[in-house]
Short mmCIF file of N, CA and C in Angstrom, two decimals:
data_model
loop_
_atom_site.label_atom_id
_atom_site.label_comp_id
_atom_site.label_asym_id
_atom_site.label_seq_id
_atom_site.Cartn_x
_atom_site.Cartn_y
_atom_site.Cartn_z
N MET Z 1 -0.89 84.53 -2.14
CA MET Z 1 -2.12 84.25 -2.75
C MET Z 1 -3.22 84.28 -1.69
N LEU Z 2 -3.76 85.34 -1.50
CA LEU Z 2 -4.76 85.55 -0.47
C LEU Z 2 -6.17 85.15 -1.00
N ASP Z 3 -6.37 84.96 -2.24
CA ASP Z 3 -7.71 84.64 -2.79
C ASP Z 3 -7.99 83.17 -2.69
N GLY Z 4 -7.18 82.29 -2.12
CA GLY Z 4 -7.42 80.83 -1.97
C GLY Z 4 -6.97 80.00 -3.07
N THR Z 5 -6.32 80.58 -4.03
CA THR Z 5 -5.81 79.79 -5.16
C THR Z 5 -4.36 79.42 -4.89
N VAL Z 6 -3.92 78.40 -5.46
CA VAL Z 6 -2.53 77.92 -5.24
C VAL Z 6 -1.85 78.04 -6.61
N SER Z 7 -0.61 78.51 -6.52
CA SER Z 7 0.14 78.65 -7.75
C SER Z 7 0.50 77.34 -8.38
N LEU Z 8 0.77 77.37 -9.56
CA LEU Z 8 1.22 76.11 -10.26
C LEU Z 8 2.53 75.57 -9.74
N SER Z 9 3.38 76.41 -9.45
CA SER Z 9 4.68 75.96 -8.88
C SER Z 9 4.50 75.31 -7.51
N ARG Z 10 3.52 75.81 -6.70
CA ARG Z 10 3.27 75.18 -5.41
C ARG Z 10 2.62 73.85 -5.59
N LEU Z 11 1.76 73.68 -6.58
CA LEU Z 11 1.11 72.44 -6.87
C LEU Z 11 2.13 71.38 -7.33
N ILE Z 12 3.03 71.83 -8.17
CA ILE Z 12 4.07 70.91 -8.59
C ILE Z 12 4.98 70.47 -7.43
N GLU Z 13 5.27 71.48 -6.58
CA GLU Z 13 6.10 71.16 -5.38
C GLU Z 13 5.37 70.18 -4.46
N LEU Z 14 4.06 70.32 -4.25
CA LEU Z 14 3.30 69.36 -3.38
C LEU Z 14 3.27 68.01 -4.06
N TYR Z 15 3.04 68.02 -5.39
CA TYR Z 15 2.97 66.74 -6.14
C TYR Z 15 4.23 65.93 -6.00
N VAL Z 16 5.39 66.68 -6.17
CA VAL Z 16 6.70 65.99 -6.09
C VAL Z 16 6.94 65.51 -4.67
N PHE Z 17 6.53 66.32 -3.68
CA PHE Z 17 6.73 65.94 -2.27
C PHE Z 17 5.93 64.66 -1.98
N TYR Z 18 4.67 64.67 -2.37
CA TYR Z 18 3.83 63.47 -2.09
C TYR Z 18 4.27 62.26 -2.91
N SER Z 19 4.66 62.46 -4.13
CA SER Z 19 5.15 61.38 -5.00
C SER Z 19 6.40 60.74 -4.37
N ILE Z 20 7.30 61.58 -3.95
CA ILE Z 20 8.52 61.01 -3.37
C ILE Z 20 8.25 60.28 -2.09
N ASN Z 21 7.38 60.84 -1.28
CA ASN Z 21 7.00 60.19 0.01
C ASN Z 21 6.24 58.88 -0.26
N THR Z 22 5.38 58.89 -1.23
CA THR Z 22 4.62 57.67 -1.62
C THR Z 22 5.57 56.56 -2.03
N VAL Z 23 6.56 56.91 -2.86
CA VAL Z 23 7.60 55.93 -3.29
C VAL Z 23 8.32 55.41 -2.11
N LYS Z 24 8.75 56.35 -1.21
CA LYS Z 24 9.45 55.95 -0.01
C LYS Z 24 8.63 54.97 0.83
N VAL Z 25 7.38 55.28 1.04
CA VAL Z 25 6.46 54.43 1.86
C VAL Z 25 6.30 53.12 1.16
N MET Z 26 6.08 53.15 -0.16
CA MET Z 26 6.00 51.86 -0.89
C MET Z 26 7.19 50.97 -0.78
N ASN Z 27 8.36 51.65 -0.97
CA ASN Z 27 9.60 50.89 -0.80
C ASN Z 27 9.80 50.31 0.58
N TYR Z 28 9.46 51.09 1.64
CA TYR Z 28 9.58 50.69 2.93
C TYR Z 28 8.61 49.48 3.15
N CYS Z 29 7.40 49.57 2.75
CA CYS Z 29 6.40 48.50 2.87
C CYS Z 29 6.90 47.18 2.15
N GLY Z 30 7.44 47.41 0.95
CA GLY Z 30 7.95 46.24 0.19
C GLY Z 30 9.16 45.58 0.93
N GLU Z 31 10.02 46.41 1.53
CA GLU Z 31 11.11 45.82 2.29
C GLU Z 31 10.61 45.06 3.51
N GLN Z 32 9.58 45.65 4.26
CA GLN Z 32 9.05 44.97 5.37
C GLN Z 32 8.35 43.69 5.03
N LEU Z 33 7.59 43.68 3.95
CA LEU Z 33 6.99 42.43 3.43
C LEU Z 33 7.99 41.38 3.10
N SER Z 34 9.08 41.79 2.49
CA SER Z 34 10.11 40.86 2.11
C SER Z 34 10.76 40.26 3.39
N ILE Z 35 11.03 41.10 4.40
CA ILE Z 35 11.62 40.61 5.62
C ILE Z 35 10.59 39.60 6.32
N LEU Z 36 9.33 40.02 6.31
CA LEU Z 36 8.29 39.22 6.93
C LEU Z 36 8.19 37.86 6.23
N HIS Z 37 8.17 37.88 4.93
CA HIS Z 37 8.14 36.62 4.10
C HIS Z 37 9.34 35.76 4.41
N HIS Z 38 10.57 36.32 4.45
CA HIS Z 38 11.74 35.59 4.70
C HIS Z 38 11.73 34.97 6.12
N THR Z 39 11.25 35.80 7.09
CA THR Z 39 11.20 35.32 8.50
C THR Z 39 10.15 34.18 8.60
N GLN Z 40 9.05 34.31 7.92
CA GLN Z 40 8.02 33.27 7.96
C GLN Z 40 8.51 31.96 7.30
N TYR Z 41 9.17 32.14 6.17
CA TYR Z 41 9.71 31.00 5.49
C TYR Z 41 10.76 30.25 6.33
N HIS Z 42 11.63 31.06 6.91
CA HIS Z 42 12.68 30.51 7.75
C HIS Z 42 12.09 29.82 8.95
N SER Z 43 11.04 30.39 9.60
CA SER Z 43 10.42 29.84 10.76
C SER Z 43 9.74 28.53 10.36
N GLU Z 44 9.05 28.52 9.23
CA GLU Z 44 8.42 27.27 8.81
C GLU Z 44 9.42 26.20 8.47
N SER Z 45 10.53 26.55 7.92
CA SER Z 45 11.61 25.62 7.61
C SER Z 45 12.16 25.01 8.90
N ILE Z 46 12.38 25.83 9.90
CA ILE Z 46 12.90 25.33 11.12
C ILE Z 46 11.89 24.41 11.79
N LEU Z 47 10.63 24.83 11.79
CA LEU Z 47 9.51 24.00 12.35
C LEU Z 47 9.43 22.64 11.65
N PHE Z 48 9.47 22.71 10.28
CA PHE Z 48 9.36 21.45 9.51
C PHE Z 48 10.53 20.56 9.81
N ASN Z 49 11.77 21.07 9.85
CA ASN Z 49 12.93 20.25 10.09
C ASN Z 49 12.95 19.69 11.49
N SER Z 50 12.50 20.50 12.53
CA SER Z 50 12.51 19.99 13.86
C SER Z 50 11.42 18.89 14.03
N GLU Z 51 10.24 19.10 13.34
CA GLU Z 51 9.19 18.04 13.40
C GLU Z 51 9.76 16.79 12.69
N LYS Z 52 10.38 16.94 11.56
CA LYS Z 52 10.87 15.81 10.80
C LYS Z 52 11.89 15.09 11.66
N ASN Z 53 12.85 15.79 12.30
CA ASN Z 53 13.83 15.13 13.10
C ASN Z 53 13.24 14.49 14.30
N GLN Z 54 12.17 15.02 14.92
CA GLN Z 54 11.57 14.36 16.05
C GLN Z 54 10.91 13.05 15.67
N GLU Z 55 10.29 13.04 14.45
CA GLU Z 55 9.56 11.87 14.00
C GLU Z 55 10.41 10.71 13.67
N VAL Z 56 11.64 10.89 13.22
CA VAL Z 56 12.49 9.83 12.74
C VAL Z 56 13.02 9.05 13.93
N ALA Z 57 12.56 7.80 14.01
CA ALA Z 57 12.95 6.97 15.15
C ALA Z 57 14.02 5.96 14.70
N TYR Z 58 14.04 5.65 13.42
CA TYR Z 58 14.90 4.64 12.86
C TYR Z 58 15.71 5.20 11.71
N ASP Z 59 16.89 4.71 11.56
CA ASP Z 59 17.74 5.12 10.36
C ASP Z 59 17.19 4.31 9.15
N VAL Z 60 16.91 2.99 9.32
CA VAL Z 60 16.49 2.18 8.23
C VAL Z 60 15.31 1.30 8.65
N PHE Z 61 14.47 0.97 7.67
CA PHE Z 61 13.45 0.02 7.71
C PHE Z 61 13.83 -1.13 6.81
N VAL Z 62 13.80 -2.36 7.27
CA VAL Z 62 14.20 -3.46 6.43
C VAL Z 62 12.96 -4.26 5.97
N SER Z 63 12.71 -4.17 4.66
CA SER Z 63 11.60 -4.86 3.99
C SER Z 63 12.16 -6.14 3.32
N HIS Z 64 11.54 -7.27 3.67
CA HIS Z 64 12.08 -8.55 3.12
C HIS Z 64 10.99 -9.62 3.28
N ALA Z 65 11.27 -10.73 2.56
CA ALA Z 65 10.40 -11.88 2.71
C ALA Z 65 10.93 -12.77 3.86
N SER Z 66 10.02 -13.34 4.61
CA SER Z 66 10.45 -14.18 5.78
C SER Z 66 11.33 -15.33 5.38
N GLU Z 67 11.19 -15.79 4.13
CA GLU Z 67 12.06 -16.88 3.64
C GLU Z 67 13.57 -16.49 3.59
N ASP Z 68 13.86 -15.23 3.58
CA ASP Z 68 15.27 -14.72 3.44
C ASP Z 68 15.86 -14.40 4.79
N LYS Z 69 15.14 -14.57 5.89
CA LYS Z 69 15.74 -14.25 7.14
C LYS Z 69 16.89 -15.09 7.54
N GLU Z 70 16.72 -16.39 7.35
CA GLU Z 70 17.72 -17.39 7.81
C GLU Z 70 19.08 -17.22 7.17
N ASP Z 71 19.08 -17.12 5.82
CA ASP Z 71 20.37 -17.09 5.15
C ASP Z 71 20.91 -15.75 4.84
N PHE Z 72 20.16 -14.58 5.17
CA PHE Z 72 20.76 -13.31 4.94
C PHE Z 72 20.26 -12.18 5.93
N VAL Z 73 18.97 -12.02 6.01
CA VAL Z 73 18.39 -10.82 6.61
C VAL Z 73 18.82 -10.66 8.08
N ARG Z 74 18.61 -11.71 8.82
CA ARG Z 74 18.90 -11.68 10.32
C ARG Z 74 20.34 -11.19 10.59
N ASP Z 75 21.31 -11.84 9.96
CA ASP Z 75 22.75 -11.49 10.15
C ASP Z 75 23.02 -10.08 9.62
N PHE Z 76 22.41 -9.78 8.57
CA PHE Z 76 22.57 -8.44 7.95
C PHE Z 76 22.14 -7.34 8.86
N VAL Z 77 21.00 -7.54 9.49
CA VAL Z 77 20.42 -6.52 10.45
C VAL Z 77 21.37 -6.40 11.61
N LYS Z 78 21.85 -7.47 12.13
CA LYS Z 78 22.81 -7.47 13.26
C LYS Z 78 24.07 -6.60 12.90
N CYS Z 79 24.55 -6.82 11.65
CA CYS Z 79 25.71 -6.03 11.17
C CYS Z 79 25.33 -4.58 11.10
N LEU Z 80 24.16 -4.23 10.58
CA LEU Z 80 23.77 -2.84 10.54
C LEU Z 80 23.77 -2.23 11.93
N GLN Z 81 23.31 -2.99 12.88
CA GLN Z 81 23.27 -2.47 14.31
C GLN Z 81 24.70 -2.27 14.84
N GLN Z 82 25.58 -3.18 14.46
CA GLN Z 82 26.95 -3.08 14.93
C GLN Z 82 27.63 -1.85 14.31
N HIS Z 83 27.14 -1.38 13.14
CA HIS Z 83 27.60 -0.12 12.52
C HIS Z 83 26.96 1.07 13.07
N GLY Z 84 26.12 0.88 14.06
CA GLY Z 84 25.54 2.05 14.73
C GLY Z 84 24.16 2.52 14.22
N LEU Z 85 23.57 1.66 13.32
CA LEU Z 85 22.25 2.11 12.72
C LEU Z 85 21.09 1.68 13.66
N LYS Z 86 20.06 2.52 13.72
CA LYS Z 86 18.83 2.13 14.42
C LYS Z 86 17.96 1.53 13.34
N VAL Z 87 17.62 0.21 13.58
CA VAL Z 87 16.92 -0.55 12.52
C VAL Z 87 15.54 -0.96 12.92
N TRP Z 88 14.53 -0.69 12.04
CA TRP Z 88 13.24 -1.26 12.18
C TRP Z 88 13.28 -2.62 11.47
N TYR Z 89 13.12 -3.73 12.27
CA TYR Z 89 13.18 -5.01 11.70
C TYR Z 89 12.12 -5.85 12.47
N ASP Z 90 11.20 -6.45 11.79
CA ASP Z 90 10.08 -7.09 12.42
C ASP Z 90 10.41 -7.98 13.67
N GLU Z 91 11.45 -8.82 13.53
CA GLU Z 91 11.77 -9.69 14.66
C GLU Z 91 12.24 -8.99 15.89
N PHE Z 92 12.79 -7.82 15.71
CA PHE Z 92 13.34 -7.06 16.88
C PHE Z 92 12.37 -5.95 17.34
N THR Z 93 11.34 -5.63 16.53
CA THR Z 93 10.47 -4.46 16.84
C THR Z 93 9.08 -4.91 17.23
N LEU Z 94 8.49 -5.94 16.53
CA LEU Z 94 7.12 -6.33 16.76
C LEU Z 94 7.06 -7.17 18.09
N ARG Z 95 5.97 -6.95 18.84
CA ARG Z 95 5.74 -7.67 20.08
C ARG Z 95 4.35 -8.36 20.03
N VAL Z 96 4.11 -9.37 20.80
CA VAL Z 96 2.87 -10.02 20.81
C VAL Z 96 1.73 -9.00 21.04
N GLY Z 97 0.69 -9.04 20.21
CA GLY Z 97 -0.44 -8.21 20.34
C GLY Z 97 -0.40 -6.99 19.57
N ASP Z 98 0.78 -6.61 18.97
CA ASP Z 98 0.96 -5.44 18.17
C ASP Z 98 0.08 -5.57 16.91
N SER Z 99 -0.42 -4.51 16.36
CA SER Z 99 -1.08 -4.45 15.15
C SER Z 99 -0.03 -4.44 14.07
N LEU Z 100 0.00 -5.43 13.22
CA LEU Z 100 1.03 -5.64 12.16
C LEU Z 100 1.00 -4.38 11.26
N ARG Z 101 -0.15 -4.00 10.75
CA ARG Z 101 -0.25 -2.89 9.80
C ARG Z 101 0.22 -1.64 10.41
N ARG Z 102 -0.27 -1.28 11.63
CA ARG Z 102 0.06 -0.01 12.27
C ARG Z 102 1.59 -0.03 12.61
N SER Z 103 2.16 -1.12 13.03
CA SER Z 103 3.52 -1.16 13.38
C SER Z 103 4.34 -0.98 12.15
N ILE Z 104 3.97 -1.61 11.00
CA ILE Z 104 4.79 -1.44 9.77
C ILE Z 104 4.59 0.01 9.23
N ASP Z 105 3.38 0.56 9.29
CA ASP Z 105 3.19 1.99 8.91
C ASP Z 105 4.10 2.85 9.71
N ASN Z 106 4.09 2.68 11.03
CA ASN Z 106 4.94 3.53 11.95
C ASN Z 106 6.41 3.40 11.57
N GLY Z 107 6.81 2.13 11.27
CA GLY Z 107 8.26 1.92 10.91
C GLY Z 107 8.56 2.56 9.58
N LEU Z 108 7.66 2.48 8.58
CA LEU Z 108 7.92 3.08 7.27
C LEU Z 108 7.98 4.61 7.32
N LYS Z 109 7.05 5.23 8.10
CA LYS Z 109 7.08 6.70 8.13
C LYS Z 109 8.14 7.24 9.05
N ASN Z 110 8.62 6.48 9.98
CA ASN Z 110 9.61 6.98 10.98
C ASN Z 110 10.98 6.46 10.74
N SER Z 111 11.30 6.04 9.53
CA SER Z 111 12.60 5.60 9.08
C SER Z 111 13.11 6.52 7.99
N ARG Z 112 14.38 6.85 8.03
CA ARG Z 112 14.96 7.73 6.99
C ARG Z 112 15.07 6.99 5.69
N TYR Z 113 15.37 5.73 5.72
CA TYR Z 113 15.59 4.93 4.48
C TYR Z 113 14.87 3.61 4.62
N GLY Z 114 14.56 3.04 3.49
CA GLY Z 114 14.01 1.69 3.43
C GLY Z 114 14.90 0.79 2.63
N ILE Z 115 15.43 -0.23 3.28
CA ILE Z 115 16.22 -1.23 2.69
C ILE Z 115 15.30 -2.31 2.16
N VAL Z 116 15.34 -2.63 0.84
CA VAL Z 116 14.43 -3.58 0.24
C VAL Z 116 15.26 -4.72 -0.19
N VAL Z 117 15.04 -5.95 0.46
CA VAL Z 117 15.79 -7.14 0.08
C VAL Z 117 15.00 -7.86 -0.98
N LEU Z 118 15.28 -7.64 -2.22
CA LEU Z 118 14.57 -8.26 -3.30
C LEU Z 118 15.04 -9.68 -3.60
N SER Z 119 14.08 -10.59 -3.70
CA SER Z 119 14.40 -11.99 -3.93
C SER Z 119 13.13 -12.63 -4.63
N GLU Z 120 13.31 -13.91 -5.05
CA GLU Z 120 12.10 -14.55 -5.60
C GLU Z 120 10.98 -14.60 -4.62
N ALA Z 121 11.32 -14.85 -3.38
CA ALA Z 121 10.29 -14.94 -2.31
C ALA Z 121 9.68 -13.57 -2.13
N PHE Z 122 10.45 -12.51 -2.13
CA PHE Z 122 9.90 -11.15 -2.02
C PHE Z 122 8.83 -10.85 -3.07
N PHE Z 123 9.22 -11.24 -4.37
CA PHE Z 123 8.27 -10.96 -5.44
C PHE Z 123 6.95 -11.67 -5.33
N SER Z 124 6.90 -12.77 -4.58
CA SER Z 124 5.62 -13.59 -4.44
C SER Z 124 4.86 -13.27 -3.20
N LYS Z 125 5.32 -12.30 -2.34
CA LYS Z 125 4.69 -12.06 -1.07
C LYS Z 125 3.93 -10.69 -1.16
N GLU Z 126 2.76 -10.64 -0.50
CA GLU Z 126 1.97 -9.49 -0.45
C GLU Z 126 2.50 -8.38 0.48
N TRP Z 127 2.83 -8.73 1.73
CA TRP Z 127 3.24 -7.74 2.71
C TRP Z 127 4.53 -6.96 2.29
N PRO Z 128 5.57 -7.68 1.86
CA PRO Z 128 6.78 -6.92 1.40
C PRO Z 128 6.50 -5.96 0.25
N GLN Z 129 5.59 -6.35 -0.63
CA GLN Z 129 5.25 -5.48 -1.72
C GLN Z 129 4.47 -4.27 -1.29
N ARG Z 130 3.65 -4.44 -0.19
CA ARG Z 130 2.94 -3.32 0.39
C ARG Z 130 3.97 -2.32 1.00
N GLU Z 131 4.95 -2.89 1.66
CA GLU Z 131 6.00 -2.10 2.21
C GLU Z 131 6.74 -1.25 1.15
N LEU Z 132 7.07 -1.95 0.04
CA LEU Z 132 7.72 -1.29 -1.11
C LEU Z 132 6.78 -0.19 -1.62
N ASP Z 133 5.43 -0.44 -1.76
CA ASP Z 133 4.53 0.61 -2.17
C ASP Z 133 4.60 1.87 -1.28
N GLY Z 134 4.72 1.57 0.08
CA GLY Z 134 4.80 2.71 1.02
C GLY Z 134 6.07 3.52 0.82
N LEU Z 135 7.20 2.84 0.55
CA LEU Z 135 8.45 3.47 0.30
C LEU Z 135 8.40 4.29 -1.04
N PHE Z 136 7.76 3.72 -2.06
CA PHE Z 136 7.65 4.45 -3.35
C PHE Z 136 6.82 5.68 -3.12
N ALA Z 137 5.75 5.67 -2.32
CA ALA Z 137 4.97 6.83 -2.06
C ALA Z 137 5.80 7.98 -1.45
N ARG Z 138 6.77 7.62 -0.63
CA ARG Z 138 7.65 8.64 -0.16
C ARG Z 138 8.59 9.19 -1.24
N GLU Z 139 9.02 8.31 -2.15
CA GLU Z 139 9.90 8.72 -3.18
C GLU Z 139 9.16 9.66 -4.18
N VAL Z 140 7.88 9.44 -4.36
CA VAL Z 140 7.10 10.36 -5.21
C VAL Z 140 7.05 11.77 -4.70
N ASN Z 141 7.17 11.91 -3.39
CA ASN Z 141 7.28 13.19 -2.74
C ASN Z 141 8.63 13.84 -2.76
N GLY Z 142 9.55 13.21 -3.51
CA GLY Z 142 10.84 13.83 -3.67
C GLY Z 142 11.96 13.23 -2.81
N GLU Z 143 11.61 12.31 -1.89
CA GLU Z 143 12.61 11.78 -1.01
C GLU Z 143 13.28 10.59 -1.74
N LYS Z 144 14.56 10.46 -1.51
CA LYS Z 144 15.32 9.23 -2.00
C LYS Z 144 15.47 8.30 -0.78
N VAL Z 145 14.65 7.33 -0.70
CA VAL Z 145 14.65 6.50 0.52
C VAL Z 145 14.93 5.03 0.22
N ILE Z 146 14.75 4.54 -1.00
CA ILE Z 146 14.81 3.10 -1.24
C ILE Z 146 16.30 2.76 -1.49
N LEU Z 147 16.78 1.79 -0.73
CA LEU Z 147 18.13 1.20 -0.88
C LEU Z 147 17.94 -0.26 -1.18
N PRO Z 148 18.00 -0.65 -2.47
CA PRO Z 148 17.70 -2.08 -2.88
C PRO Z 148 18.94 -2.95 -2.72
N ILE Z 149 18.62 -4.20 -2.31
CA ILE Z 149 19.63 -5.27 -2.25
C ILE Z 149 19.00 -6.43 -3.05
N TRP Z 150 19.82 -6.97 -3.98
CA TRP Z 150 19.33 -8.08 -4.76
C TRP Z 150 19.94 -9.35 -4.10
N HIS Z 151 18.98 -10.24 -3.73
CA HIS Z 151 19.37 -11.45 -3.00
C HIS Z 151 19.07 -12.67 -3.86
N LYS Z 152 20.11 -13.30 -4.41
CA LYS Z 152 19.98 -14.52 -5.25
C LYS Z 152 19.03 -14.29 -6.47
N ILE Z 153 19.14 -13.10 -7.05
CA ILE Z 153 18.34 -12.77 -8.23
C ILE Z 153 19.24 -11.99 -9.20
N SER Z 154 18.77 -11.98 -10.51
CA SER Z 154 19.52 -11.24 -11.53
C SER Z 154 18.84 -9.97 -11.86
N LYS Z 155 19.45 -9.10 -12.57
CA LYS Z 155 18.88 -7.88 -13.09
C LYS Z 155 17.63 -8.17 -13.89
N ASN Z 156 17.65 -9.20 -14.74
CA ASN Z 156 16.56 -9.53 -15.58
C ASN Z 156 15.29 -9.86 -14.75
N GLU Z 157 15.51 -10.59 -13.65
CA GLU Z 157 14.39 -10.94 -12.76
C GLU Z 157 13.85 -9.65 -12.09
N VAL Z 158 14.71 -8.76 -11.67
CA VAL Z 158 14.23 -7.49 -11.09
C VAL Z 158 13.51 -6.68 -12.14
N LEU Z 159 14.06 -6.70 -13.39
CA LEU Z 159 13.42 -5.93 -14.45
C LEU Z 159 11.99 -6.45 -14.74
N LYS Z 160 11.79 -7.75 -14.70
CA LYS Z 160 10.47 -8.28 -14.88
C LYS Z 160 9.50 -7.87 -13.76
N PHE Z 161 10.03 -7.76 -12.55
CA PHE Z 161 9.23 -7.32 -11.41
C PHE Z 161 8.91 -5.82 -11.41
N SER Z 162 9.97 -5.03 -11.63
CA SER Z 162 9.77 -3.57 -11.64
C SER Z 162 10.97 -2.86 -12.35
N PRO Z 163 10.69 -2.35 -13.56
CA PRO Z 163 11.76 -1.64 -14.28
C PRO Z 163 12.30 -0.43 -13.49
N ILE Z 164 11.46 0.22 -12.63
CA ILE Z 164 11.94 1.32 -11.88
C ILE Z 164 12.96 0.91 -10.85
N ILE Z 165 12.77 -0.21 -10.17
CA ILE Z 165 13.75 -0.67 -9.21
C ILE Z 165 15.00 -1.26 -9.90
N ALA Z 166 14.79 -1.83 -11.05
CA ALA Z 166 15.92 -2.36 -11.81
C ALA Z 166 16.85 -1.24 -12.23
N ASP Z 167 16.34 -0.02 -12.35
CA ASP Z 167 17.15 1.13 -12.73
C ASP Z 167 17.99 1.68 -11.57
N MET Z 168 17.59 1.33 -10.33
CA MET Z 168 18.26 1.82 -9.14
C MET Z 168 19.57 1.05 -8.98
N LEU Z 169 20.64 1.79 -8.56
CA LEU Z 169 21.86 1.08 -8.16
C LEU Z 169 21.63 0.22 -6.94
N ALA Z 170 21.98 -1.04 -7.03
CA ALA Z 170 21.69 -2.02 -5.98
C ALA Z 170 22.96 -2.73 -5.51
N LEU Z 171 22.91 -3.28 -4.33
CA LEU Z 171 23.95 -4.15 -3.82
C LEU Z 171 23.45 -5.58 -4.03
N ASN Z 172 24.36 -6.46 -4.46
CA ASN Z 172 23.98 -7.77 -4.80
C ASN Z 172 24.65 -8.80 -3.82
N THR Z 173 23.85 -9.68 -3.20
CA THR Z 173 24.47 -10.62 -2.24
C THR Z 173 25.39 -11.63 -2.93
N SER Z 174 25.32 -11.75 -4.23
CA SER Z 174 26.19 -12.68 -4.95
C SER Z 174 27.56 -12.03 -5.16
N SER Z 175 27.65 -10.72 -5.04
CA SER Z 175 28.93 -10.01 -5.32
C SER Z 175 29.54 -9.48 -3.98
N PHE Z 176 28.84 -9.25 -2.92
CA PHE Z 176 29.34 -8.71 -1.72
C PHE Z 176 28.95 -9.55 -0.54
N THR Z 177 29.76 -9.51 0.49
CA THR Z 177 29.47 -10.22 1.78
C THR Z 177 28.45 -9.38 2.56
N ILE Z 178 27.89 -10.03 3.60
CA ILE Z 178 26.91 -9.34 4.42
C ILE Z 178 27.59 -8.11 5.07
N GLU Z 179 28.81 -8.27 5.53
CA GLU Z 179 29.55 -7.17 6.17
C GLU Z 179 29.80 -6.04 5.19
N GLU Z 180 30.22 -6.31 3.96
CA GLU Z 180 30.43 -5.30 2.92
C GLU Z 180 29.16 -4.53 2.62
N ILE Z 181 28.05 -5.24 2.49
CA ILE Z 181 26.77 -4.56 2.23
C ILE Z 181 26.29 -3.67 3.38
N ALA Z 182 26.49 -4.18 4.60
CA ALA Z 182 26.15 -3.45 5.82
C ALA Z 182 27.00 -2.15 5.89
N LYS Z 183 28.26 -2.32 5.59
CA LYS Z 183 29.17 -1.12 5.70
C LYS Z 183 28.81 -0.07 4.63
N GLU Z 184 28.54 -0.58 3.42
CA GLU Z 184 28.15 0.33 2.34
C GLU Z 184 26.87 1.15 2.66
N ILE Z 185 25.92 0.43 3.22
CA ILE Z 185 24.63 1.07 3.56
C ILE Z 185 24.81 1.96 4.76
N SER Z 186 25.55 1.52 5.74
CA SER Z 186 25.77 2.45 6.94
C SER Z 186 26.53 3.70 6.52
N ASP Z 187 27.48 3.59 5.63
CA ASP Z 187 28.16 4.77 5.15
C ASP Z 187 27.26 5.75 4.45
N ARG Z 188 26.30 5.23 3.67
CA ARG Z 188 25.31 6.00 2.91
C ARG Z 188 24.40 6.74 3.92
N VAL Z 189 23.95 5.98 4.86
CA VAL Z 189 22.92 6.52 5.82
C VAL Z 189 23.56 7.52 6.79
N LEU Z 190 24.75 7.19 7.28
CA LEU Z 190 25.33 8.08 8.31
C LEU Z 190 26.09 9.27 7.74
N ASN Z 191 26.39 9.26 6.43
CA ASN Z 191 27.13 10.43 5.85
C ASN Z 191 26.32 11.17 4.90
#
């Protein structure tokens, strides 16, 4: 074809050639985007997990009323430590001059779990309830962090305080010894 025209068969041939190559290029680009997306997701996941692991300083945070230290909490915390847990507990963690709020916030956000020792005294105190609010905020984000212990109270009393907590499986100090509760919790946390 010397006159500058292209035959129909040549046009079809060029169309097919470019169509096939366009599909190949699009498939290649799609594969590369998929690989890039997977790599980015995997990298972000590794970064998130490494940051999360670096931030966790304690296995458990113990939220309680000061009235329950003498007959349960202090010995319970010692048992947890004997089972190998790193425990945020006010008597062992706070120092003279520390900011109470900042220290508690730090303990709440840097603990894997929050043990909540529910009692009549707990229900009447402001600070333990704030700690519980902080733990619930973490649960709203999908984490299961609250480990409740009922200390000298019944399910009905817990139900009056919080139906959500009453629905959680709890350990009861009237049914288990301090050692049994510490072992059950350490098994949960360490496994």
